């Protein structure tokens, strides 16, 4: 991984932050980190201070195409290139309504961040990513394979991420760029705990249904994500990697 530059969205917390730390631990040359949460980004930067990796931060809302384009343009200017990207940013802001009661603005926001946000990032990243050798990982969810009652907007956005990933992987495989989807199960991060507090999901019920009967940690997901970004996954593209079944 040495000599490589990676861009990460949602890098101010949870899986995105853990991915940044794992990449720095492996000695990458540069990290371009973005999030809507500036304080979270500063926290990630301070955790990265002990590594040699060059770190740039940018407050970016992934649903805003101009902000995403500017971030990726600046990343190429500042770091000289992009070898890979982890599109991790996401929300789970529903209020647990059944489908007939889903508020239109809540639906639009979920799709804008979780699905259009990944599209905005991929479009900008693919214009610059190293060919051959580039790699993108989009974070979906196990709810992107099997719908989740009272979470139709979230699940739909995550199903969409898989369709987008597979389609782009089919376009870019011959160009030497790999694109995969990572589907975390229940992971102990802010998004899960905030959803649980609103009654959207429940740790015991959700983790009890997993093969390991426990929540995962952000670091455990980050290791799989970084494997997919790395050349160790050189014959892996268009895949969906679920962290439990
Ligand atoms: N934690 C879980 O149980 C779980 C399960 C399946 C999938 N996921 C997915 O994993 C990804 C990362 O979530 P996490 O678990 O690390 O949660 P998290 O809440 O710790 O991190 C999500 C990050 O995304 C950022 N973000 C939110 N909206 C944004 C926007 N519009 N633009 C840019 N950044 C934005 C947040 O500020 C936050 O830092 C999400 O896409 C989530 O849907 C999480």
mmCIF file of C-alpha atoms and ligand atoms in Angstrom:
data_model
loop_
_atom_site.group_PDB
_atom_site.id
_atom_site.type_symbol
_atom_site.label_atom_id
_atom_site.label_comp_id
_atom_site.label_asym_id
_atom_site.label_seq_id
_atom_site.Cartn_x
_atom_site.Cartn_y
_atom_site.Cartn_z
ATOM 1 C CA UNK A 1 0.000 0.000 0.000
ATOM 2 C CA UNK A 2 3.029 2.244 0.292
ATOM 3 C CA UNK A 3 3.091 5.070 -2.241
ATOM 4 C CA UNK A 4 -0.682 4.999 -2.696
ATOM 5 C CA UNK A 5 -3.288 7.722 -2.182
ATOM 6 C CA UNK A 6 -6.853 7.021 -1.036
ATOM 7 C CA UNK A 7 -9.989 9.169 -0.705
ATOM 8 C CA UNK A 8 -12.515 8.320 2.019
ATOM 9 C CA UNK A 9 -16.001 9.742 2.644
ATOM 10 C CA UNK A 10 -17.604 9.514 6.091
ATOM 11 C CA UNK A 11 -14.067 9.594 7.507
ATOM 12 C CA UNK A 12 -15.057 11.485 10.661
ATOM 13 C CA UNK A 13 -16.548 8.508 12.473
ATOM 14 C CA UNK A 14 -17.055 4.750 12.647
ATOM 15 C CA UNK A 15 -16.104 2.623 9.636
ATOM 16 C CA UNK A 16 -14.682 5.547 7.611
ATOM 17 C CA UNK A 17 -12.431 6.604 10.496
ATOM 18 C CA UNK A 18 -11.321 3.008 11.119
ATOM 19 C CA UNK A 19 -10.518 2.647 7.398
ATOM 20 C CA UNK A 20 -8.323 5.755 7.492
ATOM 21 C CA UNK A 21 -6.459 4.403 10.530
ATOM 22 C CA UNK A 22 -5.947 0.977 8.946
ATOM 23 C CA UNK A 23 -4.625 2.498 5.711
ATOM 24 C CA UNK A 24 -2.205 4.720 7.637
ATOM 25 C CA UNK A 25 -1.068 1.724 9.692
ATOM 26 C CA UNK A 26 -0.194 0.016 6.384
ATOM 27 C CA UNK A 27 1.921 3.024 5.399
ATOM 28 C CA UNK A 28 -0.077 4.639 2.598
ATOM 29 C CA UNK A 29 1.342 7.860 1.150
ATOM 30 C CA UNK A 30 -1.764 10.033 1.311
ATOM 31 C CA UNK A 31 -5.322 10.185 2.608
ATOM 32 C CA UNK A 32 -7.948 12.680 1.410
ATOM 33 C CA UNK A 33 -10.627 12.558 4.087
ATOM 34 C CA UNK A 34 -14.101 14.064 3.858
ATOM 35 C CA UNK A 35 -17.244 14.202 5.982
ATOM 36 C CA UNK A 36 -20.043 16.652 6.796
ATOM 37 C CA UNK A 37 -18.781 16.541 10.360
ATOM 38 C CA UNK A 38 -15.702 18.805 10.607
ATOM 39 C CA UNK A 39 -15.108 17.966 14.291
ATOM 40 C CA UNK A 40 -15.087 14.278 13.415
ATOM 41 C CA UNK A 41 -12.554 14.903 10.658
ATOM 42 C CA UNK A 42 -10.283 16.776 13.089
ATOM 43 C CA UNK A 43 -10.562 13.846 15.513
ATOM 44 C CA UNK A 44 -9.535 11.398 12.773
ATOM 45 C CA UNK A 45 -6.603 13.626 11.835
ATOM 46 C CA UNK A 46 -5.379 13.704 15.424
ATOM 47 C CA UNK A 47 -5.565 9.891 15.611
ATOM 48 C CA UNK A 48 -3.475 9.747 12.420
ATOM 49 C CA UNK A 49 -0.765 12.090 13.713
ATOM 50 C CA UNK A 50 1.593 9.254 14.691
ATOM 51 C CA UNK A 51 1.790 7.966 11.095
ATOM 52 C CA UNK A 52 3.858 9.287 8.164
ATOM 53 C CA UNK A 53 0.794 9.484 5.891
ATOM 54 C CA UNK A 54 -0.009 12.922 4.428
ATOM 55 C CA UNK A 55 -3.597 13.808 5.383
ATOM 56 C CA UNK A 56 -5.935 16.410 3.877
ATOM 57 C CA UNK A 57 -9.411 17.178 5.239
ATOM 58 C CA UNK A 58 -12.464 18.635 3.514
ATOM 59 C CA UNK A 59 -15.972 19.230 4.741
ATOM 60 C CA UNK A 60 -18.108 17.664 1.994
ATOM 61 C CA UNK A 61 -21.769 16.708 1.806
ATOM 62 C CA UNK A 62 -21.748 13.733 -0.579
ATOM 63 C CA UNK A 63 -25.230 14.611 -1.827
ATOM 64 C CA UNK A 64 -23.869 17.926 -3.169
ATOM 65 C CA UNK A 65 -22.319 17.266 -6.568
ATOM 66 C CA UNK A 66 -20.353 20.544 -6.685
ATOM 67 C CA UNK A 67 -18.773 19.887 -3.279
ATOM 68 C CA UNK A 68 -17.821 16.337 -4.270
ATOM 69 C CA UNK A 69 -16.328 17.427 -7.609
ATOM 70 C CA UNK A 70 -14.294 20.181 -5.923
ATOM 71 C CA UNK A 71 -13.004 17.752 -3.256
ATOM 72 C CA UNK A 72 -11.823 15.183 -5.807
ATOM 73 C CA UNK A 73 -10.286 17.891 -8.041
ATOM 74 C CA UNK A 74 -8.401 19.320 -5.048
ATOM 75 C CA UNK A 75 -7.338 15.829 -3.949
ATOM 76 C CA UNK A 76 -5.649 15.240 -7.310
ATOM 77 C CA UNK A 77 -3.999 18.685 -7.131
ATOM 78 C CA UNK A 78 -2.779 18.193 -3.559
ATOM 79 C CA UNK A 79 -1.796 14.502 -3.631
ATOM 80 C CA UNK A 80 -0.947 14.158 -7.334
ATOM 81 C CA UNK A 81 -3.260 11.177 -7.942
ATOM 82 C CA UNK A 82 -5.966 8.883 -6.545
ATOM 83 C CA UNK A 83 -5.306 5.137 -6.370
ATOM 84 C CA UNK A 84 -8.440 4.180 -4.501
ATOM 85 C CA UNK A 85 -11.571 5.355 -2.760
ATOM 86 C CA UNK A 86 -13.816 4.186 0.055
ATOM 87 C CA UNK A 87 -17.324 5.623 -0.229
ATOM 88 C CA UNK A 88 -18.497 5.092 3.334
ATOM 89 C CA UNK A 89 -20.676 8.106 4.239
ATOM 90 C CA UNK A 90 -24.266 7.238 4.992
ATOM 91 C CA UNK A 91 -27.329 7.981 7.095
ATOM 92 C CA UNK A 92 -30.152 5.933 8.603
ATOM 93 C CA UNK A 93 -32.428 8.793 9.542
ATOM 94 C CA UNK A 94 -35.865 7.209 9.076
ATOM 95 C CA UNK A 95 -38.371 7.267 11.883
ATOM 96 C CA UNK A 96 -39.465 3.662 11.567
ATOM 97 C CA UNK A 97 -42.622 4.329 9.547
ATOM 98 C CA UNK A 98 -44.229 1.627 7.464
ATOM 99 C CA UNK A 99 -44.063 2.301 3.742
ATOM 100 C CA UNK A 100 -47.455 4.030 3.331
ATOM 101 C CA UNK A 101 -46.409 6.633 5.911
ATOM 102 C CA UNK A 102 -42.864 7.431 4.757
ATOM 103 C CA UNK A 103 -42.380 11.151 4.612
ATOM 104 C CA UNK A 104 -41.380 12.266 1.079
ATOM 105 C CA UNK A 105 -38.579 14.530 2.278
ATOM 106 C CA UNK A 106 -37.129 11.742 4.464
ATOM 107 C CA UNK A 107 -37.190 9.396 1.450
ATOM 108 C CA UNK A 108 -35.525 12.011 -0.787
ATOM 109 C CA UNK A 109 -32.803 12.740 1.774
ATOM 110 C CA UNK A 110 -31.995 9.050 2.289
ATOM 111 C CA UNK A 111 -31.650 8.416 -1.449
ATOM 112 C CA UNK A 112 -29.715 11.668 -1.940
ATOM 113 C CA UNK A 113 -27.065 10.798 0.651
ATOM 114 C CA UNK A 114 -26.844 6.997 0.522
ATOM 115 C CA UNK A 115 -27.306 6.386 -3.211
ATOM 116 C CA UNK A 116 -26.823 9.617 -5.178
ATOM 117 C CA UNK A 117 -23.943 10.422 -2.804
ATOM 118 C CA UNK A 118 -22.110 7.254 -3.863
ATOM 119 C CA UNK A 119 -22.861 8.060 -7.512
ATOM 120 C CA UNK A 120 -21.520 11.622 -7.133
ATOM 121 C CA UNK A 121 -18.328 10.263 -5.597
ATOM 122 C CA UNK A 122 -17.796 7.465 -8.109
ATOM 123 C CA UNK A 123 -18.342 9.756 -11.105
ATOM 124 C CA UNK A 124 -15.725 12.202 -9.830
ATOM 125 C CA UNK A 125 -13.283 9.503 -8.668
ATOM 126 C CA UNK A 126 -13.462 7.423 -11.862
ATOM 127 C CA UNK A 127 -12.371 10.409 -13.944
ATOM 128 C CA UNK A 128 -9.041 10.472 -12.092
ATOM 129 C CA UNK A 129 -8.399 7.057 -10.565
ATOM 130 C CA UNK A 130 -5.226 5.142 -11.531
ATOM 131 C CA UNK A 131 -5.724 2.876 -14.558
ATOM 132 C CA UNK A 132 -4.750 0.107 -14.188
ATOM 133 C CA UNK A 133 -4.592 -0.504 -10.462
ATOM 134 C CA UNK A 134 -7.413 1.678 -9.152
ATOM 135 C CA UNK A 135 -9.940 0.308 -6.692
ATOM 136 C CA UNK A 136 -13.205 1.585 -5.203
ATOM 137 C CA UNK A 137 -15.231 0.148 -2.326
ATOM 138 C CA UNK A 138 -18.810 1.347 -1.809
ATOM 139 C CA UNK A 139 -20.406 0.668 1.556
ATOM 140 C CA UNK A 140 -23.888 -0.815 1.242
ATOM 141 C CA UNK A 141 -25.441 -2.955 4.020
ATOM 142 C CA UNK A 142 -26.837 -6.409 4.611
ATOM 143 C CA UNK A 143 -30.120 -4.467 4.270
ATOM 144 C CA UNK A 144 -29.043 -4.038 0.625
ATOM 145 C CA UNK A 145 -29.667 -7.745 0.045
ATOM 146 C CA UNK A 146 -32.716 -8.294 2.204
ATOM 147 C CA UNK A 147 -35.247 -5.573 2.968
ATOM 148 C CA UNK A 148 -35.770 -4.414 6.528
ATOM 149 C CA UNK A 149 -39.254 -3.687 7.871
ATOM 150 C CA UNK A 150 -39.776 -0.046 8.888
ATOM 151 C CA UNK A 151 -36.577 0.911 7.025
ATOM 152 C CA UNK A 152 -37.700 0.816 3.367
ATOM 153 C CA UNK A 153 -35.882 4.004 2.351
ATOM 154 C CA UNK A 154 -32.613 2.876 3.945
ATOM 155 C CA UNK A 155 -32.818 -0.625 2.476
ATOM 156 C CA UNK A 156 -33.754 0.737 -0.964
ATOM 157 C CA UNK A 157 -30.797 3.110 -0.970
ATOM 158 C CA UNK A 158 -28.465 0.239 -0.064
ATOM 159 C CA UNK A 159 -29.937 -2.081 -2.749
ATOM 160 C CA UNK A 160 -29.205 0.772 -5.175
ATOM 161 C CA UNK A 161 -25.563 0.956 -4.128
ATOM 162 C CA UNK A 162 -25.153 -2.696 -5.120
ATOM 163 C CA UNK A 163 -26.697 -2.111 -8.578
ATOM 164 C CA UNK A 164 -24.470 0.904 -9.135
ATOM 165 C CA UNK A 165 -21.381 -0.986 -7.996
ATOM 166 C CA UNK A 166 -22.014 -4.016 -10.205
ATOM 167 C CA UNK A 167 -22.776 -1.858 -13.254
ATOM 168 C CA UNK A 168 -19.668 0.277 -12.889
ATOM 169 C CA UNK A 169 -17.539 -2.809 -12.179
ATOM 170 C CA UNK A 170 -18.687 -4.258 -15.513
ATOM 171 C CA UNK A 171 -17.631 -1.038 -17.279
ATOM 172 C CA UNK A 172 -14.228 -0.634 -15.637
ATOM 173 C CA UNK A 173 -12.949 -4.215 -15.229
ATOM 174 C CA UNK A 174 -11.136 -4.194 -18.580
ATOM 175 C CA UNK A 175 -9.613 -0.819 -17.739
ATOM 176 C CA UNK A 176 -7.952 -2.338 -14.682
ATOM 177 C CA UNK A 177 -10.166 -0.618 -12.097
ATOM 178 C CA UNK A 178 -11.932 -2.813 -9.535
ATOM 179 C CA UNK A 179 -15.175 -1.795 -7.806
ATOM 180 C CA UNK A 180 -16.760 -3.756 -4.973
ATOM 181 C CA UNK A 181 -19.554 -3.347 -2.431
ATOM 182 C CA UNK A 182 -19.099 -4.028 1.265
ATOM 183 C CA UNK A 183 -22.201 -4.954 3.240
ATOM 184 C CA UNK A 184 -21.727 -4.569 6.995
ATOM 185 C CA UNK A 185 -24.082 -6.266 9.391
ATOM 186 C CA UNK A 186 -24.777 -4.597 12.751
ATOM 187 C CA UNK A 187 -21.685 -2.611 13.690
ATOM 188 C CA UNK A 188 -21.252 -0.717 16.923
ATOM 189 C CA UNK A 189 -21.011 2.848 15.591
ATOM 190 C CA UNK A 190 -22.892 6.129 15.898
ATOM 191 C CA UNK A 191 -25.361 5.360 13.082
ATOM 192 C CA UNK A 192 -26.412 2.095 14.761
ATOM 193 C CA UNK A 193 -26.699 3.538 18.257
ATOM 194 C CA UNK A 194 -28.672 6.579 17.041
ATOM 195 C CA UNK A 195 -31.052 4.291 15.099
ATOM 196 C CA UNK A 196 -31.428 2.031 18.110
ATOM 197 C CA UNK A 197 -32.263 5.005 20.330
ATOM 198 C CA UNK A 198 -35.076 5.866 17.892
ATOM 199 C CA UNK A 199 -36.366 2.270 17.971
ATOM 200 C CA UNK A 200 -35.352 1.563 14.347
ATOM 201 C CA UNK A 201 -33.390 -1.549 15.306
ATOM 202 C CA UNK A 202 -32.455 -3.427 18.432
ATOM 203 C CA UNK A 203 -29.013 -4.831 19.261
ATOM 204 C CA UNK A 204 -30.259 -8.072 20.795
ATOM 205 C CA UNK A 205 -32.675 -8.918 17.993
ATOM 206 C CA UNK A 206 -30.372 -7.935 15.124
ATOM 207 C CA UNK A 207 -27.104 -9.331 16.451
ATOM 208 C CA UNK A 208 -28.852 -12.442 17.810
ATOM 209 C CA UNK A 209 -29.776 -13.271 14.216
ATOM 210 C CA UNK A 210 -26.176 -13.169 13.010
ATOM 211 C CA UNK A 211 -23.977 -16.258 12.753
ATOM 212 C CA UNK A 212 -21.610 -14.956 15.431
ATOM 213 C CA UNK A 213 -24.421 -13.619 17.642
ATOM 214 C CA UNK A 214 -22.691 -10.322 18.313
ATOM 215 C CA UNK A 215 -22.231 -6.804 16.991
ATOM 216 C CA UNK A 216 -19.170 -6.127 14.844
ATOM 217 C CA UNK A 217 -16.589 -3.405 15.426
ATOM 218 C CA UNK A 218 -15.702 -0.703 12.922
ATOM 219 C CA UNK A 219 -12.099 -1.985 12.871
ATOM 220 C CA UNK A 220 -13.279 -5.445 11.822
ATOM 221 C CA UNK A 221 -15.142 -3.991 8.833
ATOM 222 C CA UNK A 222 -12.243 -1.696 7.946
ATOM 223 C CA UNK A 223 -9.864 -4.650 7.588
ATOM 224 C CA UNK A 224 -12.120 -6.261 4.968
ATOM 225 C CA UNK A 225 -12.621 -2.927 3.224
ATOM 226 C CA UNK A 226 -8.867 -2.322 3.052
ATOM 227 C CA UNK A 227 -8.282 -5.845 1.711
ATOM 228 C CA UNK A 228 -10.711 -5.038 -1.133
ATOM 229 C CA UNK A 229 -8.880 -1.766 -1.817
ATOM 230 C CA UNK A 230 -5.506 -3.517 -1.883
ATOM 231 C CA UNK A 231 -3.726 -5.420 -4.663
ATOM 232 C CA UNK A 232 -4.284 -8.594 -2.611
ATOM 233 C CA UNK A 233 -7.811 -8.441 -4.078
ATOM 234 C CA UNK A 234 -6.449 -8.123 -7.648
ATOM 235 C CA UNK A 235 -8.982 -10.647 -9.066
ATOM 236 C CA UNK A 236 -11.979 -9.365 -7.108
ATOM 237 C CA UNK A 237 -14.485 -7.002 -8.705
ATOM 238 C CA UNK A 238 -18.249 -6.518 -8.889
ATOM 239 C CA UNK A 239 -18.572 -8.443 -5.635
ATOM 240 C CA UNK A 240 -20.737 -8.022 -2.576
ATOM 241 C CA UNK A 241 -18.957 -8.764 0.641
ATOM 242 C CA UNK A 242 -21.282 -9.281 3.528
ATOM 243 C CA UNK A 243 -19.783 -9.294 7.017
ATOM 244 C CA UNK A 244 -22.338 -11.881 8.159
ATOM 245 C CA UNK A 245 -25.103 -13.957 6.645
HETATM 246 N N1 LIG B 1 -23.137 0.557 11.751
HETATM 247 C C1 LIG B 1 -23.894 -0.334 11.156
HETATM 248 O O1 LIG B 1 -24.533 -1.168 11.808
HETATM 249 C C2 LIG B 1 -23.967 -0.371 9.653
HETATM 250 C C3 LIG B 1 -24.576 -1.481 9.049
HETATM 251 C C4 LIG B 1 -24.669 -1.534 7.667
HETATM 252 C C5 LIG B 1 -24.178 -0.483 6.907
HETATM 253 N N2 LIG B 1 -23.593 0.576 7.515
HETATM 254 C C6 LIG B 1 -23.102 1.660 6.647
HETATM 255 O O2 LIG B 1 -21.776 1.957 6.960
HETATM 256 C C7 LIG B 1 -21.487 3.307 6.577
HETATM 257 C C8 LIG B 1 -20.706 3.986 7.693
HETATM 258 O O3 LIG B 1 -21.508 4.072 8.835
HETATM 259 P P1 LIG B 1 -20.914 3.904 10.303
HETATM 260 O O4 LIG B 1 -21.471 2.651 10.846
HETATM 261 O O5 LIG B 1 -19.448 4.110 10.289
HETATM 262 O O6 LIG B 1 -21.692 5.102 11.037
HETATM 263 P P2 LIG B 1 -21.179 6.531 11.545
HETATM 264 O O7 LIG B 1 -22.419 7.273 11.867
HETATM 265 O O8 LIG B 1 -20.185 6.330 12.621
HETATM 266 O O9 LIG B 1 -20.459 7.176 10.266
HETATM 267 C C9 LIG B 1 -21.148 7.730 9.188
HETATM 268 C C10 LIG B 1 -20.422 9.001 8.771
HETATM 269 O O10 LIG B 1 -21.045 9.507 7.578
HETATM 270 C C11 LIG B 1 -21.084 10.921 7.710
HETATM 271 N N3 LIG B 1 -22.133 11.495 6.858
HETATM 272 C C12 LIG B 1 -23.474 11.444 7.055
HETATM 273 N N4 LIG B 1 -24.107 12.123 6.085
HETATM 274 C C13 LIG B 1 -23.145 12.611 5.245
HETATM 275 C C14 LIG B 1 -23.173 13.391 4.072
HETATM 276 N N5 LIG B 1 -24.327 13.840 3.533
HETATM 277 N N6 LIG B 1 -21.991 13.685 3.474
HETATM 278 C C15 LIG B 1 -20.831 13.271 4.005
HETATM 279 N N7 LIG B 1 -20.736 12.555 5.128
HETATM 280 C C16 LIG B 1 -21.889 12.208 5.744
HETATM 281 C C17 LIG B 1 -21.371 11.153 9.181
HETATM 282 O O11 LIG B 1 -21.060 12.481 9.574
HETATM 283 C C18 LIG B 1 -20.500 10.113 9.840
HETATM 284 O O12 LIG B 1 -19.219 10.603 10.131
HETATM 285 C C19 LIG B 1 -22.838 3.946 6.266
HETATM 286 O O13 LIG B 1 -22.998 4.027 4.862
HETATM 287 C C20 LIG B 1 -23.840 2.973 6.851
HETATM 288 O O14 LIG B 1 -25.084 2.992 6.194
HETATM 289 C C21 LIG B 1 -23.479 0.656 8.865
#
